[in-house]
Tab-separated table of C-alpha atoms in Angstrom:
chain	number	residue	atom	x	y	z
H	1	MET	CA	-153.694	151.986	189.542
H	2	LYS	CA	-150.548	153.994	190.170
H	3	ARG	CA	-150.567	157.757	189.615
H	4	ALA	CA	-147.915	157.497	186.896
H	5	THR	CA	-150.062	155.103	184.920
H	6	ILE	CA	-153.096	157.386	185.150
H	7	THR	CA	-150.998	160.348	184.026
H	8	LEU	CA	-149.695	158.383	181.051
H	9	ILE	CA	-153.210	157.374	179.970
H	10	ILE	CA	-154.564	160.910	180.184
H	11	PHE	CA	-151.556	162.234	178.271
H	12	THR	CA	-152.093	159.587	175.603
H	13	LEU	CA	-155.723	160.580	175.099
H	14	LEU	CA	-155.035	164.310	175.146
H	15	SER	CA	-152.303	163.901	172.529
H	16	GLY	CA	-154.816	162.200	170.263
H	17	THR	CA	-153.363	158.712	170.446
H	18	THR	CA	-156.307	156.507	171.209
H	19	LYS	CA	-154.775	153.164	170.393
H	20	ALA	CA	-156.261	150.439	172.561
H	21	ILE	CA	-154.297	149.563	175.671
H	22	ASN	CA	-154.760	146.262	177.442
H	23	LYS	CA	-157.479	145.254	174.950
H	24	GLY	CA	-159.833	148.116	175.697
H	25	LYS	CA	-159.537	148.192	179.483
H	26	THR	CA	-157.966	151.643	179.486
H	27	ALA	CA	-159.196	153.995	182.205
H	28	VAL	CA	-160.180	157.330	180.672
H	29	SER	CA	-161.593	160.572	181.954
H	30	LYS	CA	-164.875	161.893	180.590
H	31	ASP	CA	-163.244	165.305	180.396
H	32	THR	CA	-160.912	164.062	177.660
H	33	ILE	CA	-163.364	162.369	175.308
H	34	PHE	CA	-166.913	163.475	176.150
H	35	THR	CA	-166.728	167.016	174.812
H	36	PRO	CA	-168.068	168.214	171.447
H	37	ALA	CA	-164.583	169.148	170.254
H	38	SER	CA	-163.100	165.803	171.228
H	39	VAL	CA	-165.925	163.776	169.683
H	40	LEU	CA	-165.711	165.701	166.425
H	41	LYS	CA	-161.919	165.499	166.388
H	42	ILE	CA	-161.819	161.714	166.565
H	43	MET	CA	-164.713	161.384	164.128
H	44	LYS	CA	-162.770	163.442	161.602
H	45	ARG	CA	-159.603	161.455	162.250
H	46	VAL	CA	-161.431	158.208	161.531
H	47	GLY	CA	-163.262	159.620	158.510
H	48	ASP	CA	-160.148	161.254	157.084
H	49	TRP	CA	-158.226	158.009	157.447
H	50	GLN	CA	-160.867	156.342	155.299
H	51	LEU	CA	-160.731	159.022	152.616
H	52	GLN	CA	-156.954	158.813	152.555
H	53	SER	CA	-157.094	155.027	152.362
H	54	TRP	CA	-159.206	155.301	149.224
H	55	LYS	CA	-156.711	157.727	147.704
H	56	THR	CA	-153.746	155.559	148.586
H	57	ASP	CA	-155.050	152.039	148.094
H	58	GLY	CA	-158.273	152.439	146.158
H	59	PHE	CA	-161.604	150.827	147.014
H	60	LYS	CA	-161.408	147.370	148.555
H	61	HIS	CA	-165.013	146.626	147.558
H	62	LYS	CA	-167.255	147.778	144.735
H	63	LYS	CA	-168.509	151.292	145.257
H	64	THR	CA	-172.098	150.024	145.349
H	65	ASP	CA	-171.311	147.161	147.749
H	66	TRP	CA	-173.148	146.836	151.057
H	67	THR	CA	-169.881	147.247	152.944
H	68	ASN	CA	-169.415	150.690	151.498
H	69	GLY	CA	-173.137	151.378	151.760
H	70	ALA	CA	-172.837	151.099	155.532
H	71	LEU	CA	-169.753	153.305	155.499
H	72	TYR	CA	-171.484	155.993	153.423
H	73	THR	CA	-174.153	156.404	156.107
H	74	GLY	CA	-171.424	157.280	158.590
H	75	LEU	CA	-169.600	159.613	156.226
H	76	PHE	CA	-172.847	161.457	155.545
H	77	ALA	CA	-173.392	161.792	159.307
H	78	LEU	CA	-169.849	163.121	159.680
H	79	GLY	CA	-170.505	165.720	156.993
H	80	GLN	CA	-173.693	166.822	158.752
H	81	THR	CA	-171.975	166.979	162.127
H	82	SER	CA	-168.798	168.740	161.015
H	83	GLY	CA	-170.222	171.024	158.347
H	84	ASP	CA	-167.199	170.103	156.226
H	85	GLU	CA	-168.302	169.719	152.623
H	86	LYS	CA	-165.471	167.351	151.701
H	87	TYR	CA	-167.387	164.361	153.061
H	88	ASP	CA	-170.473	165.141	150.981
H	89	LYS	CA	-168.215	165.777	148.006
H	90	ALA	CA	-166.638	162.355	148.371
H	91	LEU	CA	-170.080	160.746	148.444
H	92	ILE	CA	-171.350	162.769	145.494
H	93	ASP	CA	-168.249	161.868	143.491
H	94	ILE	CA	-168.940	158.193	144.196
H	95	GLY	CA	-172.572	158.590	143.133
H	96	ASN	CA	-171.526	160.262	139.918
H	97	ASP	CA	-168.934	157.560	139.259
H	98	VAL	CA	-171.606	154.840	139.376
H	99	ASN	CA	-174.292	157.020	137.749
H	100	TRP	CA	-176.292	156.769	140.976
H	101	ASN	CA	-176.959	153.101	140.345
H	102	THR	CA	-177.154	150.399	142.983
H	103	GLY	CA	-175.624	146.925	142.711
H	104	SER	CA	-176.376	144.536	139.892
H	105	ASN	CA	-178.720	142.177	141.780
H	106	ARG	CA	-181.967	144.101	141.865
H	107	LEU	CA	-183.640	142.198	144.736
H	108	LEU	CA	-180.601	141.517	146.925
H	109	ALA	CA	-180.878	143.923	149.860
H	110	ASP	CA	-177.087	144.170	150.075
H	111	ASP	CA	-176.999	145.631	146.594
H	112	TYR	CA	-179.316	148.544	147.304
H	113	CYS	CA	-178.064	149.488	150.775
H	114	VAL	CA	-176.439	152.497	149.086
H	115	GLY	CA	-179.920	153.792	148.300
H	116	GLN	CA	-180.329	155.248	151.776
H	117	THR	CA	-177.372	157.578	151.271
H	118	TYR	CA	-178.557	158.531	147.787
H	119	SER	CA	-181.858	159.602	149.354
H	120	LEU	CA	-180.137	161.546	152.115
H	121	LEU	CA	-178.060	163.403	149.547
H	122	TYR	CA	-181.173	164.093	147.467
H	123	ILE	CA	-183.004	165.491	150.490
H	124	LYS	CA	-180.098	167.874	151.018
H	125	TYR	CA	-179.218	168.837	147.438
H	126	LYS	CA	-182.484	168.218	145.523
H	127	GLN	CA	-180.786	166.755	142.454
H	128	PRO	CA	-183.231	164.258	140.868
H	129	LYS	CA	-180.425	162.158	139.381
H	130	MET	CA	-179.411	161.132	142.905
H	131	ILE	CA	-182.507	158.991	143.397
H	132	GLY	CA	-183.741	158.486	139.841
H	133	PRO	CA	-182.361	154.973	139.211
H	134	PHE	CA	-183.080	153.722	142.725
H	135	LYS	CA	-186.631	155.051	142.633
H	136	GLN	CA	-187.309	152.979	139.516
H	137	GLN	CA	-185.854	149.938	141.253
H	138	ALA	CA	-187.856	150.610	144.424
H	139	ASP	CA	-191.052	150.936	142.383
H	140	SER	CA	-190.445	147.406	141.167
H	141	ILE	CA	-189.640	146.150	144.679
H	142	ALA	CA	-192.803	147.735	146.067
H	143	SER	CA	-194.918	145.955	143.457
H	144	LEU	CA	-193.668	142.425	144.184
H	145	PRO	CA	-195.395	139.969	146.569
H	146	PHE	CA	-192.281	138.497	148.256
H	147	ASN	CA	-194.148	135.345	149.148
H	148	GLU	CA	-191.363	132.755	149.302
H	149	SER	CA	-190.293	130.867	152.404
H	150	LEU	CA	-187.228	132.330	154.125
H	151	GLU	CA	-185.529	128.957	154.553
H	152	TRP	CA	-181.811	129.370	153.887
H	153	LYS	CA	-181.584	127.535	150.574
H	154	ASN	CA	-181.830	128.100	146.817
H	155	ASN	CA	-180.139	131.521	147.100
H	156	ILE	CA	-183.199	132.897	148.836
H	157	GLN	CA	-181.202	135.966	149.918
H	158	LYS	CA	-181.270	137.127	146.310
H	159	ARG	CA	-185.042	137.388	146.423
H	160	GLU	CA	-186.073	137.905	150.061
H	161	TRP	CA	-184.762	139.531	153.264
H	162	ALA	CA	-183.871	136.114	154.637
H	163	TRP	CA	-180.973	137.093	156.895
H	164	CYS	CA	-180.881	139.595	159.716
H	165	ASP	CA	-178.204	141.833	158.151
H	166	ALA	CA	-180.736	142.645	155.440
H	167	LEU	CA	-182.730	144.679	157.948
H	168	PHE	CA	-180.069	147.373	157.805
H	169	MET	CA	-179.671	147.141	154.042
H	170	GLY	CA	-183.164	146.956	152.551
H	171	PRO	CA	-185.815	148.594	154.743
H	172	THR	CA	-183.627	151.582	155.508
H	173	ALA	CA	-183.104	152.277	151.813
H	174	LEU	CA	-186.850	152.117	151.177
H	175	ALA	CA	-187.670	154.175	154.270
H	176	TYR	CA	-185.341	157.039	153.367
H	177	LEU	CA	-186.715	157.011	149.828
H	178	SER	CA	-190.197	157.494	151.297
H	179	THR	CA	-188.942	160.565	153.132
H	180	ALA	CA	-187.193	161.837	150.016
H	181	THR	CA	-190.220	161.415	147.744
H	182	GLY	CA	-193.104	161.774	150.174
H	183	ASP	CA	-194.475	158.448	148.904
H	184	LEU	CA	-195.318	156.045	151.732
H	185	LYS	CA	-195.544	152.995	149.498
H	186	TYR	CA	-191.825	152.372	149.981
H	187	LEU	CA	-192.113	152.600	153.749
H	188	ASP	CA	-195.193	150.374	153.682
H	189	LYS	CA	-193.262	147.689	151.798
H	190	ALA	CA	-190.335	148.030	154.207
H	191	ALA	CA	-192.613	147.625	157.209
H	192	GLY	CA	-194.377	144.580	155.823
H	193	LEU	CA	-191.180	142.785	154.905
H	194	TRP	CA	-189.570	143.729	158.223
H	195	TRP	CA	-192.149	141.690	160.102
H	196	LYS	CA	-191.882	138.782	157.676
H	197	THR	CA	-188.160	138.496	158.462
H	198	THR	CA	-188.812	139.066	162.142
H	199	ASP	CA	-191.439	136.338	162.333
H	200	TYR	CA	-188.866	133.889	161.003
H	201	LEU	CA	-185.601	134.932	162.682
H	202	TYR	CA	-186.511	136.769	165.895
H	203	ASP	CA	-186.508	134.865	169.177
H	204	PRO	CA	-189.103	136.669	171.349
H	205	GLN	CA	-187.763	135.087	174.535
H	206	ALA	CA	-184.159	136.039	173.830
H	207	HIS	CA	-185.118	139.380	172.186
H	208	LEU	CA	-182.449	138.644	169.572
H	209	TYR	CA	-182.248	137.565	165.930
H	210	SER	CA	-180.623	134.481	164.477
H	211	ARG	CA	-178.448	135.396	161.535
H	212	ASP	CA	-180.463	133.262	159.097
H	213	GLY	CA	-182.461	130.044	159.027
H	214	SER	CA	-179.362	127.870	159.197
H	215	TYR	CA	-178.592	129.275	162.665
H	216	LEU	CA	-181.992	128.764	164.263
H	217	ASN	CA	-180.849	125.682	166.169
H	218	LYS	CA	-177.085	126.191	166.321
H	219	LYS	CA	-175.413	126.400	169.718
H	220	GLU	CA	-172.235	127.980	171.053
H	221	LYS	CA	-169.597	126.039	173.013
H	222	ASN	CA	-171.349	126.943	176.257
H	223	GLY	CA	-174.653	125.530	175.014
H	224	GLU	CA	-176.330	128.896	174.350
H	225	LYS	CA	-177.929	129.718	171.020
H	226	VAL	CA	-175.746	131.468	168.471
H	227	PHE	CA	-176.624	135.150	168.412
H	228	TRP	CA	-174.089	137.172	166.459
H	229	SER	CA	-173.196	140.619	167.739
H	230	ARG	CA	-172.856	142.465	164.448
H	231	GLY	CA	-175.907	140.702	163.044
H	232	ASN	CA	-178.059	142.061	165.849
H	233	GLY	CA	-176.245	145.380	165.539
H	234	TRP	CA	-177.440	145.594	161.942
H	235	VAL	CA	-180.985	145.038	163.181
H	236	LEU	CA	-180.987	147.562	166.035
H	237	ALA	CA	-179.385	150.225	163.840
H	238	GLY	CA	-181.858	149.362	161.088
H	239	LEU	CA	-184.748	149.774	163.507
H	240	ALA	CA	-183.544	153.243	164.448
H	241	ARG	CA	-183.222	154.294	160.819
H	242	VAL	CA	-186.628	152.933	159.814
H	243	ILE	CA	-188.395	154.559	162.778
H	244	GLU	CA	-186.614	157.824	161.957
H	245	ASN	CA	-188.498	157.883	158.659
H	246	MET	CA	-191.916	157.045	160.092
H	247	PRO	CA	-194.378	159.904	160.605
H	248	ALA	CA	-195.545	160.147	164.217
H	249	ASN	CA	-198.994	158.909	163.228
H	250	TYR	CA	-197.782	156.140	160.932
H	251	PRO	CA	-199.839	152.945	161.445
H	252	GLY	CA	-197.717	150.328	163.149
H	253	ARG	CA	-195.004	152.739	164.260
H	254	GLN	CA	-195.533	151.835	167.906
H	255	LYS	CA	-194.867	148.182	167.135
H	256	PHE	CA	-191.444	149.150	165.782
H	257	VAL	CA	-190.788	151.348	168.807
H	258	ASP	CA	-191.751	148.550	171.174
H	259	GLN	CA	-189.383	146.134	169.489
H	260	PHE	CA	-186.625	148.733	169.516
H	261	LYS	CA	-187.051	149.206	173.267
H	262	ASP	CA	-187.146	145.469	173.929
H	263	MET	CA	-184.003	144.812	171.918
H	264	ALA	CA	-182.143	147.795	173.365
H	265	ALA	CA	-182.809	146.589	176.896
H	266	LYS	CA	-181.587	143.096	176.044
H	267	ILE	CA	-178.482	144.378	174.293
H	268	ALA	CA	-177.634	146.661	177.217
H	269	SER	CA	-177.817	143.682	179.567
H	270	LEU	CA	-175.203	141.849	177.472
H	271	GLN	CA	-172.564	144.590	177.485
H	272	GLN	CA	-169.186	143.319	178.653
H	273	PRO	CA	-167.070	144.891	181.432
H	274	ASP	CA	-164.758	146.417	178.799
H	275	GLY	CA	-167.729	148.427	177.455
H	276	SER	CA	-168.038	146.465	174.224
H	277	TRP	CA	-170.052	143.570	172.928
H	278	HIS	CA	-167.981	140.583	171.894
H	279	ALA	CA	-168.595	138.709	168.650
H	280	SER	CA	-170.945	136.223	170.334
H	281	LEU	CA	-173.619	137.814	172.474
H	282	LEU	CA	-174.374	134.789	174.657
H	283	ASP	CA	-170.918	133.199	174.690
H	284	PRO	CA	-168.545	136.153	175.004
H	285	ASP	CA	-165.883	134.063	176.736
H	286	SER	CA	-165.313	132.106	173.534
H	287	TYR	CA	-164.486	135.418	171.809
H	288	PRO	CA	-162.825	137.304	174.671
H	289	ILE	CA	-161.787	140.409	172.726
H	290	LYS	CA	-163.965	143.427	172.017
H	291	GLU	CA	-165.558	143.763	168.581
H	292	THR	CA	-166.169	147.282	167.330
H	293	SER	CA	-168.643	146.960	164.453
H	294	GLY	CA	-171.413	145.471	166.581
H	295	THR	CA	-170.432	147.801	169.418
H	296	GLY	CA	-170.586	150.778	167.083
H	297	PHE	CA	-174.044	149.961	165.790
H	298	TYR	CA	-175.346	149.405	169.338
H	299	CYS	CA	-173.831	152.666	170.547
H	300	TYR	CA	-175.370	154.495	167.594
H	301	ALA	CA	-178.824	152.998	167.959
H	302	ILE	CA	-179.040	153.440	171.729
H	303	LEU	CA	-177.869	157.051	171.500
H	304	TRP	CA	-180.406	157.631	168.745
H	305	GLY	CA	-183.084	156.222	171.051
H	306	ILE	CA	-182.016	158.558	173.857
H	307	ASN	CA	-181.901	161.562	171.524
H	308	HIS	CA	-185.421	160.811	170.281
H	309	GLY	CA	-186.953	160.277	173.707
H	310	ILE	CA	-187.555	156.568	173.162
H	311	LEU	CA	-184.991	155.258	175.648
H	312	ASN	CA	-184.560	156.364	179.237
H	313	LYS	CA	-181.474	158.507	179.653
H	314	SER	CA	-180.606	157.425	183.175
H	315	GLN	CA	-180.820	153.748	182.211
H	316	PHE	CA	-178.977	153.835	178.900
H	317	LEU	CA	-176.503	156.708	179.091
H	318	PRO	CA	-173.993	154.714	181.186
H	319	VAL	CA	-174.154	151.993	178.527
H	320	VAL	CA	-173.204	154.284	175.662
H	321	LYS	CA	-170.520	156.038	177.690
H	322	LYS	CA	-168.751	152.738	178.265
H	323	ALA	CA	-169.282	151.750	174.633
H	324	TRP	CA	-167.796	155.004	173.328
H	325	ILE	CA	-164.721	154.528	175.487
H	326	ALA	CA	-164.328	150.998	174.121
H	327	MET	CA	-164.462	152.349	170.575
H	328	VAL	CA	-162.278	155.391	171.068
H	329	THR	CA	-159.578	153.192	172.560
H	330	SER	CA	-159.716	151.075	169.415
H	331	VAL	CA	-158.721	153.941	167.105
H	332	GLN	CA	-155.076	153.913	166.130
H	333	PRO	CA	-153.002	157.101	165.923
H	334	ASP	CA	-153.477	157.347	162.146
H	335	GLY	CA	-157.276	157.065	162.473
H	336	MET	CA	-157.792	153.409	161.577
H	337	LEU	CA	-160.449	151.706	163.685
H	338	GLY	CA	-159.330	148.286	164.865
H	339	TYR	CA	-161.071	145.235	166.325
H	340	VAL	CA	-163.630	145.103	163.491
H	341	GLN	CA	-164.734	141.553	162.735
H	342	PRO	CA	-164.120	140.689	159.076
H	343	ILE	CA	-166.927	139.915	156.652
H	344	GLY	CA	-168.811	136.825	157.749
H	345	GLY	CA	-172.108	135.514	159.026
H	346	SER	CA	-171.325	134.367	162.561
H	347	PRO	CA	-169.105	135.182	165.543
H	348	ASP	CA	-165.405	135.125	164.709
H	349	LYS	CA	-162.067	136.318	166.037
H	350	VAL	CA	-160.725	139.868	165.719
H	351	THR	CA	-157.408	141.588	166.303
H	352	GLU	CA	-156.184	145.088	166.913
H	353	GLN	CA	-155.439	145.351	163.181
H	354	SER	CA	-158.841	144.095	161.992
H	355	ASN	CA	-160.597	146.811	159.999
H	356	GLU	CA	-163.501	146.973	157.583
H	357	VAL	CA	-165.359	149.933	156.168
H	358	TYR	CA	-168.691	149.098	157.830
H	359	GLY	CA	-166.984	149.367	161.226
H	360	THR	CA	-165.876	152.868	160.315
H	361	GLY	CA	-169.435	153.683	159.300
H	362	ALA	CA	-170.807	152.450	162.619
H	363	PHE	CA	-168.233	154.484	164.539
H	364	LEU	CA	-169.161	157.668	162.687
H	365	LEU	CA	-172.894	157.100	163.144
H	366	ALA	CA	-172.350	156.672	166.889
H	367	GLY	CA	-170.133	159.730	167.087
H	368	ALA	CA	-172.712	161.887	165.334
H	369	GLN	CA	-175.401	160.862	167.821
H	370	LEU	CA	-173.068	161.451	170.743
H	371	TYR	CA	-172.173	164.897	169.409
H	372	GLU	CA	-175.872	165.686	169.079
H	373	TYR	CA	-176.589	164.540	172.617
H	374	ILE	CA	-173.770	166.590	174.128
H	375	GLY	CA	-174.901	169.621	172.140
H	376	LYS	CA	-178.464	169.289	173.398
H	377	HIS	CA	-177.269	169.052	176.995
H	378	LYS	CA	-174.809	171.944	176.898
H	379	GLY	CA	-171.724	169.774	176.945
H	380	LYS	CA	-172.870	167.640	179.858
H	381	LEU	CA	-172.869	163.881	179.751
């Protein structure tokens, strides 16, 4: 690469313009993006873009929707990382607007994804109203047998965690409520249902999840099984967040840790040369552009594993460094994160302009873990 090109790239990053160049293949220097100030700066740019988007255009989805539920986790992490109360205030305002209720379908995991952020806010502010309605709902969930087959028919997703995305939505909400209340019955239910879904959708040879029962035998163009990037990103991020709420001596915790390590190793092996994971994990050539929601959840979960001593730093740190570069170079000058696959249930195409709120949430979760890591290691990466 010519010296002029390198100079232009460095200038672009230093000026704060991190728009993707050549579809994420931009060469960047660790000195420009792997510092606490730089990580926090781009996190705030992305988070502030989202807040401004709400002010300008309103909410694209219901405030209790799973899409926003995933975003709220990232905004909470940004508030913790930055110390800026405006992010908590935005979340508290949303909670007050919906009277701290979840979605209308009481057993659909998507509809109570927001519960994890309600619990996090309660842990911080100790206002009972923040978890009151969800606790009543979770009491009901904890009492039910959940004994139906997970076959993808008869709207089973409204009654069981029958699709892999649910493992970010449901068990995390119950696990954080256990931490908030000190009552392990919610975590116990989350753990039991986690393994029910896993027994049905997890391929132990591939170390990956099918999206739901309808994908168990589907194949990509290259003949490989269909394993969706964001779907498995939901799972790996969900694993991290469930384990985070397990006491060190919790029965069965090691089984979760073992699965987390197995999946993380598999995911790392599937990273593409551009640092991202494409929409299809085993047929990336059919979707040759980076996809930032799956990439964001992988970057978050792997960094969380490093920060908690579960994953080996020397093995996994190069993975997250490349992933962070892929994400940073997907942020446009105004703070919008591009290359986020739209709502769906299988691999699909993305563009530089593709954005959804859950992608923003994943980016912020990853940034918070990266900031924590750099802080622990005195600015060294």
